[in-house]
Amino acid sequence: MREYSDLIYKYTRVDHLPHIWCAGCGNGILTRDVAVAFERLKLEREKTVVVSGIGCSSRAAGYLDVNTIHTTHGRALAFATGIKLANPELHVVVITGDGDCAAIGGNHLIHAARRNIDLTAIVFNNNTYGMTGGQYSPTTPTGDKGTTAPYGNIDRAFDIARLAESSGASYTARGTAYHTLETIQAIERGILHKGFSLIDCYSVCPTYYGRKNKKGSAVDMLIWQRDHGVPRARYDALSPEERQGKFPVGILQQNDYPEFIEQYQRIIDGCETEQERSAFIHD
Amino acid sequence: MINGINGVSDINGVSDINGISDINGISDINGVSDINGINGRYELCFAGSGGQGVILTSIIFAEAALLNGKKAAQSQSYGPEARGGSCLGETIISNGNIWFTKITRPDFLLALTRQSLDQYAGQVRPGGFILADSELTLPAVDVKYARLPILRAACQDVKNPMTANIVAAGAINSLLRLFPDKTLEEAIRRHVPAGTEQINLRALEAGRQLVAKAAA
Amino acid sequence: MSELRLLQGNEACVEGALAAGMRFFAGYPITPSTEIAERCALRLPQKGGKFIQMEDELASIAAVIGASVAGVKAMTATSGPGFSLMQENIGYASLAEIPCVIVNVQRCGPSSGLPTSPAQGDYMQARWGTHGDHPIIAISPSTVQEAYTLMIRCFNLSEKYRVPVIFLMDEIVGHLREGTEFPAAESLELYERVSSPVMGIDKHCYQVEEGEWAPRLNPFGRGERYNITGLIHDEGGFPTNNKATARALISRLLDKIDRNTEDICDAREYRMEDAEIAVVCYGGTVRSAMAAVERARAEGARVGMFRPVTVWPFPEARLRAWLPQLKGLIVAEHNHGQMLLEVERVARRPARMIGRVNGTLIPPDEIYAAIMEDNV
């Protein structure tokens, strides 16, 4: 009897399963969403690269059966920038977390967005530092607790999707562990999008964030996502009153701002017609 | 104002009535064709204020030396300012290997500002040569010198104050007879921004003329 | 050989890198290395290569490692403060065995220090800057010509041993202009990364072939699907906590340098044949020392110069060979005594230190005086 589905066999390294995530963690669902998006897009696995940083989210790379690189904390987008620029034929997808991309890697996030380089960043946003045991993160809501916020978090939380949008990302979307269909679609479209795309996916961390903040079980946390997240089309139809306490799931914004590598290629093409000007000798 | 009210008459007792230029001892300069500096090194020091282009002048002389079959080492020191602040270009020319890359006792000093003249004039080796802008007053040092209206020539003759460094280059080469004119012109072409070759070659000529007029 | 060109050390190192096949540069402006980024920005697109100015040095080294993973010879350039920021990922490249070259045009520190002034205060940092025991190679040029030729060697060693190589320049050479010749392209010996056509899918990408020292990782996109990580990993490239695997990996990483010092280490000796005193120095300091040694020799002193070109690993066998005839050892460096520790370790006796950390160059006179004092 086969232990796993065809999808799992095709896109994950089954000999490295089971994964290290806790029971109830949303990261497994989100990793599957990524695999489904790859499958739907028929991405050639040999031409696909998943880059991750450090943290719970970033262990996803090791399980996916493509080219994977588990880098240093916060730097996944910078590594990915080098990979994509060096070989634009590769599909380069970054899996990162809220601490990885919005705290230690915040500078790389805003600059990758500003350049609008053709990368797809998928954030497994669980509102905490899970790997180190539940410290407050840049997306921990004000007032919530973490092991380093025993009296409640006094910082305000980033909305990573809005942060990316305001920094110049030409595609941003919201996913959740609950809204699987919308999340898969958002990832798919993000990969297809030419430019910097970011899908900010709310994960759930019942072990640390949930337990510290009395959010109930993993199921309770998913139910919260169901009751507060509204697919984009339906959300748009809601009145301002009905939108109170709700958030849209799906594409948040998309535009066709020029992409970095295409623009750089134009510089190269322009240089080649100039035939290695003598400029380099006596400039 | 070109001249200080002190006039230009000074220790060497040579002055011209226009009070613009005074030149002393150029006939003693044999040029570097036989590298007559100490230890086979001929050290040129180009001092001014950031933005005046003295470092470019030092590069041009290093390039000319290479073109002329010599060895050259060029370096610079400067502060954080892109404009203003003191700025020093150093060029060492030799027939042999140049090891230590910094000026020790310059054989020649170009000074375009009072600060740079005050700072470096005392380091010029006895019997060395100083070229200063004619607005500056030379301290009492035992060297040959010339004071020429370099900055004014750039403004009035070349009509571009940014060319003072190339005016200076023309004057230096006429005074020291370091390289054939063509060599220096080629060195300039190699290092000035594209499109500015003509104005810089005019500046070079203006520098030569300053020496020709002063010597006349 | 081409005609002699007047080039700055920083410019020559870019031309050397291009000749070595470097086609990717990521960097962040910092004095006194900025001319390297500027020239790469101009030159790389002319060669079909890529230049990118990143948001900081953390990102620069990360992008360089990324480009190398994609199969392109890649480099970055920086100075002290930026070199400090790059250290974590230099360790990553050491462990994950990703070839890359990091140019550090040293300036006077610590901290922001004297940005436009020379120093050699990063000698120890080049070896031990990143955490953990790790392999590293560092090479230091003394002339503008060497900024070109040794840069090629940096890439060759990096590709061959799959190790980050530090090109440890200093402001003295970086901002110096001298006549430089470009050797004809066909005369250059370039080492191209060995990739393996037989590598099994996903299984043993970090397996090392018999008689080799580094794995034959193919660039991403060539057909395999494998994993790279900064965690201790097995031959399949996957993280493990197995202590035996950890020991085997770390030993191999260190051994690939330690057991190949004959191939890697390079030193230059000048007038050492009958020398009783040796001046040991590297990089731009060689310029002061050579002037002093020549002058002292002219006056009859039996003095020579020993110059590590590969400053890490320190060419200790080469130095050791001279020790029996030496009565005096003088170490000159633009710091407070860093290579001194290596020299004394190898010599097992004290050496006289001539150091300087005020942003000016050690004058030849100072070294000359020390030689003459020892020459009794």
mmCIF file of N, CA, C and O in Angstrom, chain C residues 295-338:
data_model
loop_
_atom_site.group_PDB
_atom_site.id
_atom_site.type_symbol
_atom_site.label_atom_id
_atom_site.label_comp_id
_atom_site.label_asym_id
_atom_site.label_seq_id
_atom_site.Cartn_x
_atom_site.Cartn_y
_atom_site.Cartn_z
ATOM 1 N N ARG C 295 68.131 48.890 0.281
ATOM 2 C CA ARG C 295 69.074 49.875 0.811
ATOM 3 C C ARG C 295 70.057 49.207 1.775
ATOM 4 O O ARG C 295 71.277 49.447 1.709
ATOM 5 N N ALA C 296 69.532 48.337 2.639
ATOM 6 C CA ALA C 296 70.398 47.674 3.615
ATOM 7 C C ALA C 296 71.376 46.730 2.921
ATOM 8 O O ALA C 296 72.550 46.634 3.301
ATOM 9 N N ARG C 297 70.895 46.056 1.896
ATOM 10 C CA ARG C 297 71.770 45.171 1.125
ATOM 11 C C ARG C 297 72.905 45.955 0.485
ATOM 12 O O ARG C 297 74.056 45.518 0.465
ATOM 13 N N ALA C 298 72.551 47.124 -0.047
ATOM 14 C CA ALA C 298 73.559 47.961 -0.699
ATOM 15 C C ALA C 298 74.641 48.348 0.299
ATOM 16 O O ALA C 298 75.781 48.622 -0.068
ATOM 17 N N GLU C 299 74.261 48.352 1.568
ATOM 18 C CA GLU C 299 75.239 48.703 2.595
ATOM 19 C C GLU C 299 75.822 47.451 3.261
ATOM 20 O O GLU C 299 76.403 47.532 4.332
ATOM 21 N N GLY C 300 75.571 46.319 2.655
ATOM 22 C CA GLY C 300 76.252 45.109 3.112
ATOM 23 C C GLY C 300 75.501 44.237 4.099
ATOM 24 O O GLY C 300 76.018 43.201 4.516
ATOM 25 N N ALA C 301 74.320 44.649 4.486
ATOM 26 C CA ALA C 301 73.572 43.839 5.450
ATOM 27 C C ALA C 301 73.100 42.548 4.784
ATOM 28 O O ALA C 301 72.686 42.554 3.629
ATOM 29 N N ARG C 302 73.159 41.452 5.524
ATOM 30 C CA ARG C 302 72.688 40.173 4.964
ATOM 31 C C ARG C 302 71.227 39.998 5.351
ATOM 32 O O ARG C 302 70.890 39.336 6.323
ATOM 33 N N VAL C 303 70.418 40.615 4.558
ATOM 34 C CA VAL C 303 68.988 40.658 4.854
ATOM 35 C C VAL C 303 68.198 40.255 3.617
ATOM 36 O O VAL C 303 68.605 40.526 2.492
ATOM 37 N N GLY C 304 67.097 39.585 3.836
ATOM 38 C CA GLY C 304 66.206 39.225 2.741
ATOM 39 C C GLY C 304 64.765 39.476 3.143
ATOM 40 O O GLY C 304 64.486 39.906 4.264
ATOM 41 N N MET C 305 63.896 39.217 2.192
ATOM 42 C CA MET C 305 62.480 39.399 2.502
ATOM 43 C C MET C 305 61.738 38.091 2.251
ATOM 44 O O MET C 305 61.952 37.432 1.234
ATOM 45 N N PHE C 306 60.886 37.722 3.188
ATOM 46 C CA PHE C 306 60.010 36.566 3.005
ATOM 47 C C PHE C 306 58.585 37.083 2.965
ATOM 48 O O PHE C 306 58.124 37.726 3.902
ATOM 49 N N ARG C 307 57.918 36.782 1.867
ATOM 50 C CA ARG C 307 56.606 37.365 1.666
ATOM 51 C C ARG C 307 55.554 36.293 1.385
ATOM 52 O O ARG C 307 55.534 35.704 0.301
ATOM 53 N N PRO C 308 54.683 36.023 2.351
ATOM 54 C CA PRO C 308 53.569 35.123 2.054
ATOM 55 C C PRO C 308 52.643 35.777 1.017
ATOM 56 O O PRO C 308 52.245 36.926 1.196
ATOM 57 N N VAL C 309 52.379 35.072 -0.054
ATOM 58 C CA VAL C 309 51.378 35.538 -1.026
ATOM 59 C C VAL C 309 50.027 34.958 -0.614
ATOM 60 O O VAL C 309 49.024 35.654 -0.541
ATOM 61 N N THR C 310 50.051 33.648 -0.324
ATOM 62 C CA THR C 310 48.890 33.039 0.317
ATOM 63 C C THR C 310 49.046 33.358 1.798
ATOM 64 O O THR C 310 49.881 32.766 2.478
ATOM 65 N N VAL C 311 48.295 34.317 2.294
ATOM 66 C CA VAL C 311 48.485 34.678 3.698
ATOM 67 C C VAL C 311 47.743 33.707 4.610
ATOM 68 O O VAL C 311 48.083 33.551 5.773
ATOM 69 N N TRP C 312 46.696 33.044 4.072
ATOM 70 C CA TRP C 312 46.024 31.925 4.750
ATOM 71 C C TRP C 312 45.770 30.836 3.731
ATOM 72 O O TRP C 312 45.169 31.132 2.715
ATOM 73 N N PRO C 313 46.161 29.626 3.915
ATOM 74 C CA PRO C 313 46.973 29.208 5.042
ATOM 75 C C PRO C 313 48.367 29.808 4.962
ATOM 76 O O PRO C 313 48.903 29.995 3.864
ATOM 77 N N PHE C 314 48.963 30.077 6.116
ATOM 78 C CA PHE C 314 50.289 30.672 6.171
ATOM 79 C C PHE C 314 51.305 29.676 5.611
ATOM 80 O O PHE C 314 51.293 28.504 5.995
ATOM 81 N N PRO C 315 52.171 30.110 4.709
ATOM 82 C CA PRO C 315 53.110 29.166 4.069
ATOM 83 C C PRO C 315 54.223 28.777 5.027
ATOM 84 O O PRO C 315 55.384 29.146 4.854
ATOM 85 N N GLU C 316 53.872 28.003 6.021
ATOM 86 C CA GLU C 316 54.816 27.773 7.115
ATOM 87 C C GLU C 316 55.987 26.892 6.727
ATOM 88 O O GLU C 316 57.093 27.103 7.215
ATOM 89 N N ALA C 317 55.758 25.930 5.836
ATOM 90 C CA ALA C 317 56.885 25.069 5.444
ATOM 91 C C ALA C 317 57.966 25.906 4.763
ATOM 92 O O ALA C 317 59.167 25.709 4.989
ATOM 93 N N ARG C 318 57.529 26.842 3.951
ATOM 94 C CA ARG C 318 58.489 27.695 3.234
ATOM 95 C C ARG C 318 59.299 28.544 4.204
ATOM 96 O O ARG C 318 60.514 28.686 4.058
ATOM 97 N N LEU C 319 58.643 29.096 5.184
ATOM 98 C CA LEU C 319 59.364 29.941 6.143
ATOM 99 C C LEU C 319 60.294 29.075 6.993
ATOM 100 O O LEU C 319 61.445 29.432 7.248
ATOM 101 N N ARG C 320 59.788 27.916 7.395
ATOM 102 C CA ARG C 320 60.560 27.046 8.270
ATOM 103 C C ARG C 320 61.898 26.670 7.623
ATOM 104 O O ARG C 320 62.915 26.557 8.297
ATOM 105 N N ALA C 321 61.879 26.524 6.312
ATOM 106 C CA ALA C 321 63.095 26.123 5.616
ATOM 107 C C ALA C 321 64.223 27.151 5.789
ATOM 108 O O ALA C 321 65.403 26.800 5.737
ATOM 109 N N TRP C 322 63.880 28.380 6.007
ATOM 110 C CA TRP C 322 64.909 29.431 6.141
ATOM 111 C C TRP C 322 65.380 29.618 7.574
ATOM 112 O O TRP C 322 66.405 30.246 7.829
ATOM 113 N N LEU C 323 64.630 29.078 8.515
ATOM 114 C CA LEU C 323 64.894 29.419 9.912
ATOM 115 C C LEU C 323 66.326 29.108 10.384
ATOM 116 O O LEU C 323 66.906 29.916 11.109
ATOM 117 N N PRO C 324 66.909 27.957 9.995
ATOM 118 C CA PRO C 324 68.244 27.636 10.528
ATOM 119 C C PRO C 324 69.279 28.739 10.276
ATOM 120 O O PRO C 324 70.143 28.966 11.098
ATOM 121 N N GLN C 325 69.180 29.423 9.141
ATOM 122 C CA GLN C 325 70.207 30.417 8.832
ATOM 123 C C GLN C 325 69.877 31.802 9.395
ATOM 124 O O GLN C 325 70.696 32.709 9.321
ATOM 125 N N LEU C 326 68.673 31.966 9.925
ATOM 126 C CA LEU C 326 68.252 33.305 10.332
ATOM 127 C C LEU C 326 68.610 33.610 11.780
ATOM 128 O O LEU C 326 68.355 32.809 12.678
ATOM 129 N N LYS C 327 69.199 34.799 11.971
ATOM 130 C CA LYS C 327 69.474 35.258 13.329
ATOM 131 C C LYS C 327 68.408 36.263 13.757
ATOM 132 O O LYS C 327 68.117 36.409 14.946
ATOM 133 N N GLY C 328 67.895 36.966 12.812
ATOM 134 C CA GLY C 328 66.900 37.993 13.143
ATOM 135 C C GLY C 328 65.645 37.846 12.296
ATOM 136 O O GLY C 328 65.717 37.511 11.111
ATOM 137 N N LEU C 329 64.509 38.061 12.927
ATOM 138 C CA LEU C 329 63.217 38.026 12.220
ATOM 139 C C LEU C 329 62.509 39.350 12.488
ATOM 140 O O LEU C 329 62.318 39.727 13.651
ATOM 141 N N ILE C 330 62.163 40.016 11.430
ATOM 142 C CA ILE C 330 61.429 41.271 11.577
ATOM 143 C C ILE C 330 60.092 41.093 10.868
ATOM 144 O O ILE C 330 60.056 40.663 9.711
ATOM 145 N N VAL C 331 59.006 41.381 11.550
ATOM 146 C CA VAL C 331 57.691 41.329 10.906
ATOM 147 C C VAL C 331 57.194 42.755 10.759
ATOM 148 O O VAL C 331 57.171 43.514 11.730
ATOM 149 N N ALA C 332 56.849 43.124 9.538
ATOM 150 C CA ALA C 332 56.304 44.462 9.305
ATOM 151 C C ALA C 332 54.893 44.312 8.762
ATOM 152 O O ALA C 332 54.666 43.582 7.794
ATOM 153 N N GLU C 333 53.953 44.938 9.405
ATOM 154 C CA GLU C 333 52.575 44.914 8.906
ATOM 155 C C GLU C 333 51.842 46.130 9.438
ATOM 156 O O GLU C 333 52.187 46.678 10.488
ATOM 157 N N HIS C 334 50.822 46.537 8.702
ATOM 158 C CA HIS C 334 50.088 47.734 9.098
ATOM 159 C C HIS C 334 48.966 47.379 10.060
ATOM 160 O O HIS C 334 47.780 47.556 9.774
ATOM 161 N N ASN C 335 49.383 46.858 11.206
ATOM 162 C CA ASN C 335 48.461 46.561 12.288
ATOM 163 C C ASN C 335 49.288 46.452 13.551
ATOM 164 O O ASN C 335 50.470 46.819 13.549
ATOM 165 N N HIS C 336 48.705 45.923 14.588
ATOM 166 C CA HIS C 336 49.425 45.912 15.859
ATOM 167 C C HIS C 336 50.080 44.569 16.131
ATOM 168 O O HIS C 336 50.422 44.247 17.270
ATOM 169 N N GLY C 337 50.219 43.746 15.070
ATOM 170 C CA GLY C 337 50.897 42.474 15.266
ATOM 171 C C GLY C 337 49.957 41.299 15.105
ATOM 172 O O GLY C 337 49.568 40.669 16.085
ATOM 173 N N GLN C 338 49.579 41.002 13.871
ATOM 174 C CA GLN C 338 48.665 39.887 13.618
ATOM 175 C C GLN C 338 49.386 38.727 12.940
ATOM 176 O O GLN C 338 49.409 37.613 13.470
#
